[in-house]
XYZ file of C-alpha atoms in Angstrom:
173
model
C 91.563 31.406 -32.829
C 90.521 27.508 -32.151
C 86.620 28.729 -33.038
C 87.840 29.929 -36.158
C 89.598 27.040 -36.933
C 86.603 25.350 -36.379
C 84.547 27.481 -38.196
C 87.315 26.934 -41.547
C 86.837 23.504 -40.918
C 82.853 23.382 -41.061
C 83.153 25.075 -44.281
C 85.797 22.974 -45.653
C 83.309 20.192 -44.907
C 80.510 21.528 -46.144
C 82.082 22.523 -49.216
C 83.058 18.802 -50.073
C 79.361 17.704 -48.972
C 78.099 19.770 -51.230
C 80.739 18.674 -54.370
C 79.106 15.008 -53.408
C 76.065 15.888 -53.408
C 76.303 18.181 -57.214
C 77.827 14.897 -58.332
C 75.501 12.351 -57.007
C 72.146 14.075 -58.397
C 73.681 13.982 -61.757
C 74.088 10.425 -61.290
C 70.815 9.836 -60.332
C 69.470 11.583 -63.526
C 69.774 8.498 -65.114
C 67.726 5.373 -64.634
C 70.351 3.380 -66.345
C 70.754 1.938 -62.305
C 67.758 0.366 -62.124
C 67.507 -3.335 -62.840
C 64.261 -4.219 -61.389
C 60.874 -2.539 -62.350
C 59.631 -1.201 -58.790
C 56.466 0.050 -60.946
C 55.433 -3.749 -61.253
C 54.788 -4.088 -57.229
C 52.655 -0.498 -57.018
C 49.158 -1.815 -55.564
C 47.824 -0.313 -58.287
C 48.898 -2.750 -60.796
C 49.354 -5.765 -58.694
C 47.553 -8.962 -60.008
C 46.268 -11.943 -58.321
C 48.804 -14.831 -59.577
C 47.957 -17.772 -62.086
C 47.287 -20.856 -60.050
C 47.773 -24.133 -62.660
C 47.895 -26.679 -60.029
C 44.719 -29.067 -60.583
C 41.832 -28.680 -58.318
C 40.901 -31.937 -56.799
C 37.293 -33.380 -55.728
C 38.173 -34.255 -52.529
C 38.566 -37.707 -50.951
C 37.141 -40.438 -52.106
C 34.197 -40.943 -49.288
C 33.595 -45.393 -49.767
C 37.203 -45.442 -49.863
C 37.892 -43.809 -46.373
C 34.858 -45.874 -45.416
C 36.733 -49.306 -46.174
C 39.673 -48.359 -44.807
C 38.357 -47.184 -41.174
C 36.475 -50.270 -41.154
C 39.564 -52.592 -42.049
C 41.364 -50.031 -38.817
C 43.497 -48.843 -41.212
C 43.191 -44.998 -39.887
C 46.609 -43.725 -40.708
C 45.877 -45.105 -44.623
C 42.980 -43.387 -43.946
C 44.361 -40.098 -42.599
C 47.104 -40.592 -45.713
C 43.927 -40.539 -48.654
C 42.148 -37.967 -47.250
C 44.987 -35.287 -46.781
C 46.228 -36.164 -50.321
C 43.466 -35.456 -51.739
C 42.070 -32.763 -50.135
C 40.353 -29.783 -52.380
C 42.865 -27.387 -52.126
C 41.594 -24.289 -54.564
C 38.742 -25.628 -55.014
C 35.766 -23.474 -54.823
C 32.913 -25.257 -54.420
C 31.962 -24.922 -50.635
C 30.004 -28.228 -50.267
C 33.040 -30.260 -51.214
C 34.915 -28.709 -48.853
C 32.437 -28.788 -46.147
C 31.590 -33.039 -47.119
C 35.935 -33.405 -46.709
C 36.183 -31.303 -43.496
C 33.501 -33.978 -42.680
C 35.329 -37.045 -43.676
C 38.018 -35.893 -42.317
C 37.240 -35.227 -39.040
C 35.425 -38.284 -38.844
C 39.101 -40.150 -39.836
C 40.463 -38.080 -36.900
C 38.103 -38.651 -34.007
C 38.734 -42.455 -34.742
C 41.801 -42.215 -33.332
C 43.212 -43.356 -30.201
C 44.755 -40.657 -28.540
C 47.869 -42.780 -27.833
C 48.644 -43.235 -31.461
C 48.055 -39.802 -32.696
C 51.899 -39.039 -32.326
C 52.572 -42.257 -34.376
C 50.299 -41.051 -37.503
C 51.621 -37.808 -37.102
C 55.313 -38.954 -37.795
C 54.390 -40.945 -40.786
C 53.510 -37.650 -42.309
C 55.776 -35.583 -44.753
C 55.857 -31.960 -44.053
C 52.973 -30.939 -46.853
C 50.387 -33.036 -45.163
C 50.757 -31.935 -41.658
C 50.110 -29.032 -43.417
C 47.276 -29.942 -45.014
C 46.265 -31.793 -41.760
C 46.783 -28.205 -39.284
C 44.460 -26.927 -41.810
C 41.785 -29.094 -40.961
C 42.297 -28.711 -37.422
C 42.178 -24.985 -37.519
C 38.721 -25.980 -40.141
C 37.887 -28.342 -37.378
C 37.949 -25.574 -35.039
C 35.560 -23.220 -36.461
C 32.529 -26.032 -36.290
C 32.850 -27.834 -32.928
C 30.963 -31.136 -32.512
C 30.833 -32.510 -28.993
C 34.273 -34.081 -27.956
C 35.970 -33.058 -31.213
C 37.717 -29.636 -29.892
C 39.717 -31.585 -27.046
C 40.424 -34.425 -29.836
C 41.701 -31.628 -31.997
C 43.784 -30.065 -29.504
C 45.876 -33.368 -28.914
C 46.050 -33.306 -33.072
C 47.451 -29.769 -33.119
C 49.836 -29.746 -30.201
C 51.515 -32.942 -32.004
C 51.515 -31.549 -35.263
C 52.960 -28.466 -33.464
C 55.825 -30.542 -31.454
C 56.817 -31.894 -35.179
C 56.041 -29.068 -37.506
C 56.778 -25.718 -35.182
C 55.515 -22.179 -35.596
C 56.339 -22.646 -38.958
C 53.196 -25.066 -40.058
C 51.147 -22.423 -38.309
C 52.536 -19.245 -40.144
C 52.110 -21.428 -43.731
C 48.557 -22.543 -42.762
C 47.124 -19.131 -41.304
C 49.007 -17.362 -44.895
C 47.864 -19.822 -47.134
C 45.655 -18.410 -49.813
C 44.302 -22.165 -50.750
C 41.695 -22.301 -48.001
C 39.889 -25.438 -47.300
């Protein structure tokens, strides 16, 4: 008797799973639901976005000049980051600001790389992890351990997330 009463049961179930079902495939007939084209994200038709931001030259290189020699390096470090050629695409004027640049941050003691550091706003210390990671990828003698003090305070300020921004970046330097 109880396995028949079970049995009544699993069709009485069933029978109201399958009224839910009849009635939910009619509903979804209709694409009246959708709100958002999920056709626009199909890799097929996917295009690269519009960038309108202006491309700068780079820093200005008698400028950084003046202002190393007048031991002004956080000015320094300040001009060259806000001006760095971000979508650019001319590889030599990145290459001639990776230069400048690193030259701006090897002139720094190593005791007040934390202070220059903190005088940066968040976008910078973007812009400066770049140039580390940059830095990274052409080692000069004595730059690497230079550039490791620069990252690991950029790091303590910035976290992971200057690294995940940097590394996803599409506006390579």
């Amino acid at each position: 008797l109880d396995s028949l009463h079970s049995e009544n049961h699993v069709n009485a179930n069933s029978e109201v799973t399958f009224e839910r079902i009849g009635k939910m495939s009619k509903n979804t007939k209709s694409s009246a639901f959708r709100r958002i084209d999920v056709d626009q994200y199909n890799e097929d038709n996917y295009k690269e976005e519009v960038d309108n931001e202006p491309v700068t030259a780079g820093p200005n290189e008698n400028e950084v000049t003046s202002l190393l020699s007048q031991n002004k390096q956080i000015d320094a470090l300040k001009h060259v980051l806000s001006n760095a050629p971000l979508g650019n695409k001319n590889q030599a004027i990145k290459d001639a600001s990776l230069n400048l640049v690193l030259r701006v941050l090897l002139s720094f003691k190593t005791s007040k790389i934390e202070e220059a550091v903190n005088q940066l706003d968040n976008e910078a210390r973007d812009v400066l992890m770049k140039y580390i990671y940059r830095g990274f990828e052409v080692p000069n003698e004595g730059s690497s351990a230079q550039l490791l003090v620069w990252h690991e305070k950029v790091f303590a300020l910035s976290g992971v997330g200057s690294i995940v921004r940097v590394l996803t970046d599409k506006k390579k330097l």
